[in-house]
Short mmCIF file of N, CA, C and O in Angstrom, two decimals:
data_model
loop_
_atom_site.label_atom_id
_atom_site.label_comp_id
_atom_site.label_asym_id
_atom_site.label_seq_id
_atom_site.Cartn_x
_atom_site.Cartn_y
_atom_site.Cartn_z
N UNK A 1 0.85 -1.19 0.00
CA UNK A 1 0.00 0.00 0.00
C UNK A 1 0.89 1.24 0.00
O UNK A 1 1.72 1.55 0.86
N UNK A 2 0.50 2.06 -1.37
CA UNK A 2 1.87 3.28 -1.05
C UNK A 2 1.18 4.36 0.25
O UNK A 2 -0.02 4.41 0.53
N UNK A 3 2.05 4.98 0.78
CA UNK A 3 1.98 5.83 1.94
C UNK A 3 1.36 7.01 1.47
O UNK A 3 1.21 7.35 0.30
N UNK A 4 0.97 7.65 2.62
CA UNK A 4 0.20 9.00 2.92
C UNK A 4 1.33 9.67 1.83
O UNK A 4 1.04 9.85 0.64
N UNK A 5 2.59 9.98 2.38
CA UNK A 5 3.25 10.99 1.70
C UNK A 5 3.06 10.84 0.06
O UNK A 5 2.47 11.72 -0.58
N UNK A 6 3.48 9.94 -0.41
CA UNK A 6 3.21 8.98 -1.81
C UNK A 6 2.17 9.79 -2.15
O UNK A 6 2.34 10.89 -2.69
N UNK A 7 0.87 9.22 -1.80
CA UNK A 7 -0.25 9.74 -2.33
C UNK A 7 -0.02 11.18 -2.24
O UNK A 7 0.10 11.72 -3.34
N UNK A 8 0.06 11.75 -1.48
CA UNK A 8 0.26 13.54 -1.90
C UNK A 8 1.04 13.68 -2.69
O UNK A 8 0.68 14.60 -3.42
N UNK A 9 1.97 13.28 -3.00
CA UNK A 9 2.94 13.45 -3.91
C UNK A 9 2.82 13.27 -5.09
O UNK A 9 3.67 13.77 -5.83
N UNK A 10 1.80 12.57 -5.62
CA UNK A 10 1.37 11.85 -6.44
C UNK A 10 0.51 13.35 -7.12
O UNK A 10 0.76 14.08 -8.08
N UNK A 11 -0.41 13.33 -6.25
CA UNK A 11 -1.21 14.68 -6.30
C UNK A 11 -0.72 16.00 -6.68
O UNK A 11 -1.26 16.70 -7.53
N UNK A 12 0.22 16.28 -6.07
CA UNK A 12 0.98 17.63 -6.38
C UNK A 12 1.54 17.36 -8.24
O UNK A 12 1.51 18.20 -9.14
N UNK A 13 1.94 16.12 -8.33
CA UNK A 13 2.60 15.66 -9.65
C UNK A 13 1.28 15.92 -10.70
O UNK A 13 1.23 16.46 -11.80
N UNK A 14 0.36 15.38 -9.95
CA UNK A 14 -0.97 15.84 -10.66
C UNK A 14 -1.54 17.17 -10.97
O UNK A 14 -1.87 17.57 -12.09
N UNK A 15 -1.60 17.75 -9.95
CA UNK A 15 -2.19 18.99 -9.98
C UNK A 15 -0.78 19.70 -11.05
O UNK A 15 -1.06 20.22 -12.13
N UNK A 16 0.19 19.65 -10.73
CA UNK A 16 1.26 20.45 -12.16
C UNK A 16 1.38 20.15 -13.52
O UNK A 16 1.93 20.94 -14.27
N UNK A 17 0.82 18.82 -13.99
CA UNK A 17 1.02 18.70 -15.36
C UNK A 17 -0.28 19.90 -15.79
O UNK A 17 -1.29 19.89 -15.09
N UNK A 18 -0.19 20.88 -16.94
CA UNK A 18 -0.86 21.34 -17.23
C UNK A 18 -1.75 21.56 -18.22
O UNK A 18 -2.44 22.54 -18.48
N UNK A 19 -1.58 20.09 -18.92
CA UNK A 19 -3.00 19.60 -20.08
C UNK A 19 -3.64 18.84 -19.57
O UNK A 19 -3.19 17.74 -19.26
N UNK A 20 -4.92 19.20 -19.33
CA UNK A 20 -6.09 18.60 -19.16
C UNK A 20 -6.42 17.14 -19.79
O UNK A 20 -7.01 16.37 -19.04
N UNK A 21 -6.18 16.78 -20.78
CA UNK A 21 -5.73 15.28 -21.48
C UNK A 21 -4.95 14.18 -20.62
O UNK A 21 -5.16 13.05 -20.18
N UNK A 22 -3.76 15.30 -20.66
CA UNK A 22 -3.01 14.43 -20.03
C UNK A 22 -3.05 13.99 -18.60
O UNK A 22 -2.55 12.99 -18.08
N UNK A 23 -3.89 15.14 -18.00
CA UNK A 23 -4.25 14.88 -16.53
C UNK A 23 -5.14 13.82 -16.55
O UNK A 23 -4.85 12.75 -16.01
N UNK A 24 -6.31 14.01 -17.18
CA UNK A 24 -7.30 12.95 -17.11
C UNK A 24 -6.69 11.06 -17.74
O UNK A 24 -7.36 10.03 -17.77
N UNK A 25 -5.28 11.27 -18.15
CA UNK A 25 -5.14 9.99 -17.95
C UNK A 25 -4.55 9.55 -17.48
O UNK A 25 -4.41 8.34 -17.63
N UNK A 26 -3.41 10.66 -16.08
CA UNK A 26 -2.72 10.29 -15.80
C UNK A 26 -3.93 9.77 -14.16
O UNK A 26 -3.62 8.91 -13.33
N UNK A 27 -4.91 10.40 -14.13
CA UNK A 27 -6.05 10.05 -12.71
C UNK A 27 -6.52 9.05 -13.05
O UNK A 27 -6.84 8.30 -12.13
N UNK A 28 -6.81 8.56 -14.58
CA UNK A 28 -7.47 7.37 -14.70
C UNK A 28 -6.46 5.88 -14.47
O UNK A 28 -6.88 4.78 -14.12
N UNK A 29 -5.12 6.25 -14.77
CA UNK A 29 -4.09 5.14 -14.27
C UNK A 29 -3.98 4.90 -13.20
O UNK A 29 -4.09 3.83 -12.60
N UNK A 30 -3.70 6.23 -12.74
CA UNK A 30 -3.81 5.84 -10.60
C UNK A 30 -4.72 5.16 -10.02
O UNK A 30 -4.56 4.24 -9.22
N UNK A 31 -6.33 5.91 -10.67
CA UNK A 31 -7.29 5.08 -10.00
C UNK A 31 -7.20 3.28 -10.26
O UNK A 31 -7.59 2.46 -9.42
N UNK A 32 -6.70 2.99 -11.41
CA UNK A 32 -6.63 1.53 -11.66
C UNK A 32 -5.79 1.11 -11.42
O UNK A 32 -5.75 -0.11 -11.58
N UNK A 33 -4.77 1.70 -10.97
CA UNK A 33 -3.56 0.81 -9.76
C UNK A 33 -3.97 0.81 -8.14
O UNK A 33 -3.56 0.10 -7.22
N UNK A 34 -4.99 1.95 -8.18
CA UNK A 34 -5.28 1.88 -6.62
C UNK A 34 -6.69 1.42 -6.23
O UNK A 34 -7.15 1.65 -5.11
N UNK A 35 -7.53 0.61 -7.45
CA UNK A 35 -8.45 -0.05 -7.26
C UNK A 35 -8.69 -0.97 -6.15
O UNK A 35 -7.72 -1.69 -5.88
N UNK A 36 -9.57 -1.10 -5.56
CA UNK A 36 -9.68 -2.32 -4.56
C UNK A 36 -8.35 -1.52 -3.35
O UNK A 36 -8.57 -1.95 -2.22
N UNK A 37 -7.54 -0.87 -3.37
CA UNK A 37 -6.44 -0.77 -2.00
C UNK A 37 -7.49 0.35 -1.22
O UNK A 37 -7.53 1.52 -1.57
N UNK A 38 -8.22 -0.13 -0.23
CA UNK A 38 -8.87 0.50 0.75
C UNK A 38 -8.12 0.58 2.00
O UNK A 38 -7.48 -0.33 2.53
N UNK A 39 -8.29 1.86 2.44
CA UNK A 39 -7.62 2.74 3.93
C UNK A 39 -8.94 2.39 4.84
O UNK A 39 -9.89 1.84 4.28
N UNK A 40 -9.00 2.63 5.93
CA UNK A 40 -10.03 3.06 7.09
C UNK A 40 -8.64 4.31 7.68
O UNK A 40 -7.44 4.14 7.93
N UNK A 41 -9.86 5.99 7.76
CA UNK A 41 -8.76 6.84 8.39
C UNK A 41 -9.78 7.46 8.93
O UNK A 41 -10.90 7.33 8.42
N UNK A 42 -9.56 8.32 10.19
CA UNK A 42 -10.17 9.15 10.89
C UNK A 42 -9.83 10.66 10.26
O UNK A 42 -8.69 11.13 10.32
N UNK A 43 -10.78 11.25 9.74
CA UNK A 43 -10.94 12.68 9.18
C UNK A 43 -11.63 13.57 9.92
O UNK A 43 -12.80 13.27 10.17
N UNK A 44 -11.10 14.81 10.43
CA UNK A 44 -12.01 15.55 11.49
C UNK A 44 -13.27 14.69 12.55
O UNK A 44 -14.46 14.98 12.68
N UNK A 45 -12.24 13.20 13.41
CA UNK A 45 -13.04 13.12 14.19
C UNK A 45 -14.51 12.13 13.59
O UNK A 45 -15.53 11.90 14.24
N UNK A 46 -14.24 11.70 12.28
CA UNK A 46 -15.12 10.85 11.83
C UNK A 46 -14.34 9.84 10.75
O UNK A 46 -13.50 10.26 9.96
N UNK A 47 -14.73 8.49 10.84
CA UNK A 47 -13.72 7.27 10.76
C UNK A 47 -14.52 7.34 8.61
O UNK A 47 -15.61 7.72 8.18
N UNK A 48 -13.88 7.05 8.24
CA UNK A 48 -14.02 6.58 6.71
C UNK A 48 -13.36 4.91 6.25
O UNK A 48 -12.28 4.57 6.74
N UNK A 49 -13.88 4.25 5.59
CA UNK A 49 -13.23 3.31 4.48
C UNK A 49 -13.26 3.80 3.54
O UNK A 49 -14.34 3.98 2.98
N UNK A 50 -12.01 4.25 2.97
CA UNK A 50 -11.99 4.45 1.38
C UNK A 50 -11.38 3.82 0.60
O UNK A 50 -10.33 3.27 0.91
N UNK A 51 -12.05 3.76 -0.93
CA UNK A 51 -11.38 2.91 -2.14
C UNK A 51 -10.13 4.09 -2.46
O UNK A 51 -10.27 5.30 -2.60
N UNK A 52 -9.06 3.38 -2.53
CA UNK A 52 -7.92 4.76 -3.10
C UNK A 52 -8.59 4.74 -4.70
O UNK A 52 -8.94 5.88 -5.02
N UNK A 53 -8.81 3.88 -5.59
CA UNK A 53 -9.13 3.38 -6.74
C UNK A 53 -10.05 4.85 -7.08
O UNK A 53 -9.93 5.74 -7.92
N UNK A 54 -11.15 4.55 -5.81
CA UNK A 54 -12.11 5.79 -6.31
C UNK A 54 -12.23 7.21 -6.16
O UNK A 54 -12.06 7.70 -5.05
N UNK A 55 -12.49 7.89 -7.11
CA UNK A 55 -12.29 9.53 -7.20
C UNK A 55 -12.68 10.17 -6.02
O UNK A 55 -11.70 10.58 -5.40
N UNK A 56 -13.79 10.41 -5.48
CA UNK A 56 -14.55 10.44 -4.40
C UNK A 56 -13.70 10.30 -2.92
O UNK A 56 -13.45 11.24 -2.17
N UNK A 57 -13.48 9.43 -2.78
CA UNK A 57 -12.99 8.61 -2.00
C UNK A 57 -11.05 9.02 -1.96
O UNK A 57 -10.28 9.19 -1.01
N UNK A 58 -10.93 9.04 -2.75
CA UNK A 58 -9.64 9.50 -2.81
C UNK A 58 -9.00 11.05 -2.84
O UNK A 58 -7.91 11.51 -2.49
N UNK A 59 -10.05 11.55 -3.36
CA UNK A 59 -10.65 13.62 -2.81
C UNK A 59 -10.80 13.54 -1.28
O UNK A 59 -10.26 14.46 -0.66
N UNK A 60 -11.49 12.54 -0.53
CA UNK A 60 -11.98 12.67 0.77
C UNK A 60 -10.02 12.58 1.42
O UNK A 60 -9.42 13.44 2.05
N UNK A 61 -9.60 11.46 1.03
CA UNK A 61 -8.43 10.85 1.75
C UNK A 61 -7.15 12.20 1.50
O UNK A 61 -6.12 12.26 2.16
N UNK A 62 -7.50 13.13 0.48
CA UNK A 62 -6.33 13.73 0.57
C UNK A 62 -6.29 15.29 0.63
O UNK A 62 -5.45 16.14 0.34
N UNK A 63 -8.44 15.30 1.47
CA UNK A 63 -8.76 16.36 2.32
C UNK A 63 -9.07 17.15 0.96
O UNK A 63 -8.95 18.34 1.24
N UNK A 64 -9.52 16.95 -0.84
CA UNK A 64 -9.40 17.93 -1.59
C UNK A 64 -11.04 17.72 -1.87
O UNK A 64 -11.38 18.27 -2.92
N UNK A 65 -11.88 17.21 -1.32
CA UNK A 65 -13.25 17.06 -1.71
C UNK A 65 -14.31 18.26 -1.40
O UNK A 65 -14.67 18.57 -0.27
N UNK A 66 -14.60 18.68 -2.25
CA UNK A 66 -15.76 19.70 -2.23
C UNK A 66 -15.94 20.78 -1.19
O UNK A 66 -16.83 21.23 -0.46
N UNK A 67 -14.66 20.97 -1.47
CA UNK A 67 -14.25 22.53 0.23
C UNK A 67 -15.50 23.47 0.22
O UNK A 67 -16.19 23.41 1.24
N UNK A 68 -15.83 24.15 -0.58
CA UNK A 68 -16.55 25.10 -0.54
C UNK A 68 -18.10 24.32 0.16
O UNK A 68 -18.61 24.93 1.09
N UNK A 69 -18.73 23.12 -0.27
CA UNK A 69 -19.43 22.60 0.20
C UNK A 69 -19.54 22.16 1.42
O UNK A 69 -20.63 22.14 2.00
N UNK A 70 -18.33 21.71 2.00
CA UNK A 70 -17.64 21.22 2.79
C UNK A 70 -17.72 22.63 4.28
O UNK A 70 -17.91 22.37 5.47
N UNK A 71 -17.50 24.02 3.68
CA UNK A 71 -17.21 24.78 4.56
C UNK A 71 -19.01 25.54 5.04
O UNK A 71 -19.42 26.04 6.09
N UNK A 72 -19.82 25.22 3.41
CA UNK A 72 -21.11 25.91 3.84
C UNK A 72 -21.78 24.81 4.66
O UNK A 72 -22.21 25.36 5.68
N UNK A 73 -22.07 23.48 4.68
CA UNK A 73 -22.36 22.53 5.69
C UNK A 73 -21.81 23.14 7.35
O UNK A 73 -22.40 23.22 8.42
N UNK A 74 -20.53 23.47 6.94
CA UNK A 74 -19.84 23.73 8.60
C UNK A 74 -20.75 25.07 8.94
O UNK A 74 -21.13 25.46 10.04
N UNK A 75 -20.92 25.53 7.88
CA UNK A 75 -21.36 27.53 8.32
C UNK A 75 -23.00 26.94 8.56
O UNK A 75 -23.58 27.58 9.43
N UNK A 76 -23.82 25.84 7.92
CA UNK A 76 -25.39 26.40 7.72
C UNK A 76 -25.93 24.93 8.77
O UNK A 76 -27.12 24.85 9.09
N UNK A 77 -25.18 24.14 9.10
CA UNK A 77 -25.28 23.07 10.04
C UNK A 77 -25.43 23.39 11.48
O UNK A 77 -24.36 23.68 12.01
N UNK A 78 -26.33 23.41 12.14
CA UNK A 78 -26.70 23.39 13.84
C UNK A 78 -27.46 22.41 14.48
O UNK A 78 -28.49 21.78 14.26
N UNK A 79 -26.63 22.50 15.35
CA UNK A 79 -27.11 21.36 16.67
C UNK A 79 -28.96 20.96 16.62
O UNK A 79 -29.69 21.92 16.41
N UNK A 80 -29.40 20.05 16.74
CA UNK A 80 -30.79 19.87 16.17
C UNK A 80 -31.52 19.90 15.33
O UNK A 80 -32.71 19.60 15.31
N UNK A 81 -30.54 20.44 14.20
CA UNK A 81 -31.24 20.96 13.02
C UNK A 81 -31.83 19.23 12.32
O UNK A 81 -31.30 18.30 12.94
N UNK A 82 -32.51 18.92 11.51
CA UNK A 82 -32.83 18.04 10.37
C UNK A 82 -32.67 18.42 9.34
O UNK A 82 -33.22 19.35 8.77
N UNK A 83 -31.51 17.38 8.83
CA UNK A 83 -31.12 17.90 7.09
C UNK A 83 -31.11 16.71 6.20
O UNK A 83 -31.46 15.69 6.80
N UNK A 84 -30.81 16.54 4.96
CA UNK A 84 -31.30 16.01 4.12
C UNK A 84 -30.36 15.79 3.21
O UNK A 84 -30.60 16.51 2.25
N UNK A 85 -29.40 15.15 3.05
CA UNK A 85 -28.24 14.17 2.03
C UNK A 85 -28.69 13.67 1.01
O UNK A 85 -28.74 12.44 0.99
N UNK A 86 -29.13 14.39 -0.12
CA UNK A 86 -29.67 13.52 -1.69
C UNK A 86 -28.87 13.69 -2.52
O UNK A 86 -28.62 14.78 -3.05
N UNK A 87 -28.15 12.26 -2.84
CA UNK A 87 -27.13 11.46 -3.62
C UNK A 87 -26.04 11.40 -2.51
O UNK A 87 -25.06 12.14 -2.56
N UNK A 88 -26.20 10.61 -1.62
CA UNK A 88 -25.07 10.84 -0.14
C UNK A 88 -23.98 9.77 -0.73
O UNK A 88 -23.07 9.70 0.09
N UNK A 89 -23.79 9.13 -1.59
CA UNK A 89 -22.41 8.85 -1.94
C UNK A 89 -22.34 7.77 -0.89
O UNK A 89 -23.16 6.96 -0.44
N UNK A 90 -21.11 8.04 -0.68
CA UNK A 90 -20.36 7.37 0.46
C UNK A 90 -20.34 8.22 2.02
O UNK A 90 -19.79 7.83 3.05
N UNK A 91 -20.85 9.07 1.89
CA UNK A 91 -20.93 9.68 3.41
C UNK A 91 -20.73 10.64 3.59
O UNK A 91 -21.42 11.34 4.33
N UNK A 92 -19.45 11.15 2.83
CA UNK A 92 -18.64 12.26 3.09
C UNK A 92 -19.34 13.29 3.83
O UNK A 92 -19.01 13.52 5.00
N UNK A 93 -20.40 14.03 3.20
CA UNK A 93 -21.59 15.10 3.68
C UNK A 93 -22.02 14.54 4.58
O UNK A 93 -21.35 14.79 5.58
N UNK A 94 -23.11 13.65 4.83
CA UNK A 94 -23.60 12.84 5.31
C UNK A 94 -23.16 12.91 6.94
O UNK A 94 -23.69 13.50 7.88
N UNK A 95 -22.05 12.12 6.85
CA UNK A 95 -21.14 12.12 8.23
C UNK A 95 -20.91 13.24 8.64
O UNK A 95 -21.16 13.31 9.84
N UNK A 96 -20.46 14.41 8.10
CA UNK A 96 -19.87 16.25 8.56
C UNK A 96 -21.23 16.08 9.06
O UNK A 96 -21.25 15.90 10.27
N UNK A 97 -22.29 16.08 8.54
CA UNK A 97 -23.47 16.67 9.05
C UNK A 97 -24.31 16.02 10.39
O UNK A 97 -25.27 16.55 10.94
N UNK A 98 -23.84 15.07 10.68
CA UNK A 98 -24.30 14.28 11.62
C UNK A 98 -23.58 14.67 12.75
O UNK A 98 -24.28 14.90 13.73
N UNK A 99 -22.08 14.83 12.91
CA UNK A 99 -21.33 15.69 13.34
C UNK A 99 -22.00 16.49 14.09
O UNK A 99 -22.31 16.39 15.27
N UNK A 100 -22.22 17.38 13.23
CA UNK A 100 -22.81 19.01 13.38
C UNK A 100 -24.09 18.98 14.14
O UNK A 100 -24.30 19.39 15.27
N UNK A 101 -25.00 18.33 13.20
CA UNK A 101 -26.25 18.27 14.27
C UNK A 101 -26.53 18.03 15.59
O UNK A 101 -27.30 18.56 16.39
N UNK A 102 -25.25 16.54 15.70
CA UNK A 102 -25.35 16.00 17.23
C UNK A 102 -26.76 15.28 16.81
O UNK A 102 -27.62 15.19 15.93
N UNK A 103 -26.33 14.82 18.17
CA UNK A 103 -27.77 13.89 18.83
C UNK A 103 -29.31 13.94 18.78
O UNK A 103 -30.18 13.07 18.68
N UNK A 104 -29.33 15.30 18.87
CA UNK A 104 -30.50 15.64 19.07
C UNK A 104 -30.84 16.53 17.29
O UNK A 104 -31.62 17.42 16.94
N UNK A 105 -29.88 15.76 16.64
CA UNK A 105 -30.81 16.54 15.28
C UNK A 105 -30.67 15.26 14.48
O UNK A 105 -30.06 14.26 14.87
N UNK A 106 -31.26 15.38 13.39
CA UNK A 106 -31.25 14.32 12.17
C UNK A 106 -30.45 14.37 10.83
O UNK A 106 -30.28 15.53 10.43
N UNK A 107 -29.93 13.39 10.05
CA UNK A 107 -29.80 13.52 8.60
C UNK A 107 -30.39 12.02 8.24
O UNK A 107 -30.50 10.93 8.78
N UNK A 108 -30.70 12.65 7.03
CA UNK A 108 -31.77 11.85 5.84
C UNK A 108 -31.23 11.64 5.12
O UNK A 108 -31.38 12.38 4.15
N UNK A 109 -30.09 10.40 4.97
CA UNK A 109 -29.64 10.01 3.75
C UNK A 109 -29.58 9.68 2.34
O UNK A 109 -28.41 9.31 2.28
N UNK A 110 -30.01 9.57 1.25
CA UNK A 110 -30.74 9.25 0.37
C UNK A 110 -29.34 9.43 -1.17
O UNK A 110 -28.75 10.39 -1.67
N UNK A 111 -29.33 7.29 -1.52
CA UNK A 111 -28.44 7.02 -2.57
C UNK A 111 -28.96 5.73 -2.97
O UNK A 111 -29.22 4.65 -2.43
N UNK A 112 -29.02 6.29 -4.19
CA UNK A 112 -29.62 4.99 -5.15
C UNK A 112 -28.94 4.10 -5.84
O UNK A 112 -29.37 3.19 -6.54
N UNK A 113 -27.80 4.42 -5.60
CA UNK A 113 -26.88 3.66 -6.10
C UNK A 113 -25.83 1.89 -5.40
O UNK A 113 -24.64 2.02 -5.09
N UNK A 114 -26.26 1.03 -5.33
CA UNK A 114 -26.12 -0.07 -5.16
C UNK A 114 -25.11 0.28 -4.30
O UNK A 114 -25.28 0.44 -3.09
N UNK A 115 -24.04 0.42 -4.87
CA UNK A 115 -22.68 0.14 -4.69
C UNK A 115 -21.90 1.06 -4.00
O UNK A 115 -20.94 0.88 -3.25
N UNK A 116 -22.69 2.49 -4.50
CA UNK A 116 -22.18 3.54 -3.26
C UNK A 116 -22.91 3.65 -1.85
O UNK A 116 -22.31 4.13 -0.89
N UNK A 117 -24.35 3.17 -1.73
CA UNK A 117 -25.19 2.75 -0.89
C UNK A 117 -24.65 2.00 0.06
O UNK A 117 -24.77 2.35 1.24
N UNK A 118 -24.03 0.94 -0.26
CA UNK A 118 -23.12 -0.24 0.67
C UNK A 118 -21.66 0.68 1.35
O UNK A 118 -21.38 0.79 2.54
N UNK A 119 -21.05 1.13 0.44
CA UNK A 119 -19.97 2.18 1.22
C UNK A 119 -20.83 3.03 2.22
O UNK A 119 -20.75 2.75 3.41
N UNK A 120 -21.57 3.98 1.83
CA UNK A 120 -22.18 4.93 2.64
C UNK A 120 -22.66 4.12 4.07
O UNK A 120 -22.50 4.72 5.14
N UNK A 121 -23.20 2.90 4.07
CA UNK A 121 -23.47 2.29 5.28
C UNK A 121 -22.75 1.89 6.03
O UNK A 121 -23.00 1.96 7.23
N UNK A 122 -21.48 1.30 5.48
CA UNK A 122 -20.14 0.58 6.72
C UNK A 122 -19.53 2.01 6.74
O UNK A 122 -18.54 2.03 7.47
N UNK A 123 -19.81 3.24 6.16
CA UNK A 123 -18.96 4.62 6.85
C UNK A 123 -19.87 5.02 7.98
O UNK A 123 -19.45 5.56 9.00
N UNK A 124 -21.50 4.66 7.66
CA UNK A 124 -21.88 5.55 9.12
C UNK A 124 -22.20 3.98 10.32
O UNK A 124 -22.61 4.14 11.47
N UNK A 125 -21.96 2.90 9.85
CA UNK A 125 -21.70 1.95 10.76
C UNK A 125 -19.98 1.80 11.62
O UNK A 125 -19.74 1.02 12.54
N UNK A 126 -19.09 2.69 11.03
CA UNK A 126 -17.73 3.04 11.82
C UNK A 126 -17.94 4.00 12.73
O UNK A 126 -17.30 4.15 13.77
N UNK A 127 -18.79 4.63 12.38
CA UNK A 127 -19.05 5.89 13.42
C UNK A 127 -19.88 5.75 14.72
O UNK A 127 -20.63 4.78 14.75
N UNK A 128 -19.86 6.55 15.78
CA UNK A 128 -20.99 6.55 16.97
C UNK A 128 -22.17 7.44 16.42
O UNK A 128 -22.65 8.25 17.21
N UNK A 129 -22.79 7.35 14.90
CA UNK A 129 -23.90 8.27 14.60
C UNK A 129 -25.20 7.78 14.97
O UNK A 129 -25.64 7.09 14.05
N UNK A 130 -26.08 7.86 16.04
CA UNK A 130 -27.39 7.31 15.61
C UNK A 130 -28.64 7.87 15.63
O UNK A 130 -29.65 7.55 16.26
N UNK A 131 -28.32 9.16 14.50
CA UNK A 131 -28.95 10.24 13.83
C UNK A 131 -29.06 10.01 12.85
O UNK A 131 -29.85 10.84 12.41
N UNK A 132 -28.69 9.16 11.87
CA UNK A 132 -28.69 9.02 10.73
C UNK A 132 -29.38 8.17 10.24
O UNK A 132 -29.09 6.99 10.41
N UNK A 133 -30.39 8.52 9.58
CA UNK A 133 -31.09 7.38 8.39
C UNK A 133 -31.07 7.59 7.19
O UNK A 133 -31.26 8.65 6.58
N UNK A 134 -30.70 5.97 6.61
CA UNK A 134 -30.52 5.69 5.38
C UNK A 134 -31.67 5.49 4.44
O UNK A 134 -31.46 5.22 3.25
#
């Protein structure tokens, strides 16, 4: 399994080539060498399994996933609130928001997708969430 540093490194190598072509095949090689090599890591206090293989999943692991989204959840998220996760992926949102709400609030998960459905469940089955429905 290559290392934390590796993978950033990898990334930075990524983020500098500067044709778009060539980027998109140099992410599509990685992902198919890092298919199937799954991490379990604790991210702000909430546990993940991720596919390195997958895009998603591999944005989450190297902290580059949907910041701006990522920061309005942190800004529009309160304690009790009930919120609502449609296309929850693998968790990512999902989990921040469960977080946030605490105990005494809810999230409403909602993914139709087989296969990301099954991730999204062993991520909020790693966690102490039991606010969350799928």
């Amino acid at each position: 399994m290559p290392s934390r540093p590796l993978i950033r490194s990898l990334s930075v190598l990524y983020k500098a080539v500067p044709l778009t072509s060539l980027r998109s095949c140099l992410f599509r090689l990685y992902c198919a060498m890092m298919r199937k090599r799954t991490v379990t890591v604790c991210l702000d206090d909430i546990r993940y399994r991720l596919d390195l293989g997958e895009m998603i999943d591999l944005c989450l692991y190297l902290d580059r996933y949907e910041p701006d989204v990522t920061r309005a959840i942190n800004r529009l998220c309160k304690p009790r609130q009930a919120v609502l996760d449609i296309g929850a992926n693998i968790g990512a949102h999902t989990l921040r928001m469960a977080k946030l709400v605490g105990p005494k609030g809810h999230v409403y998960a909602f993914e139709p997708t087989d296969y990301a459905f099954e991730k999204l469940r062993h991520n909020v089955c790693l966690n102490d969430f039991h606010n969350v429905a799928l």
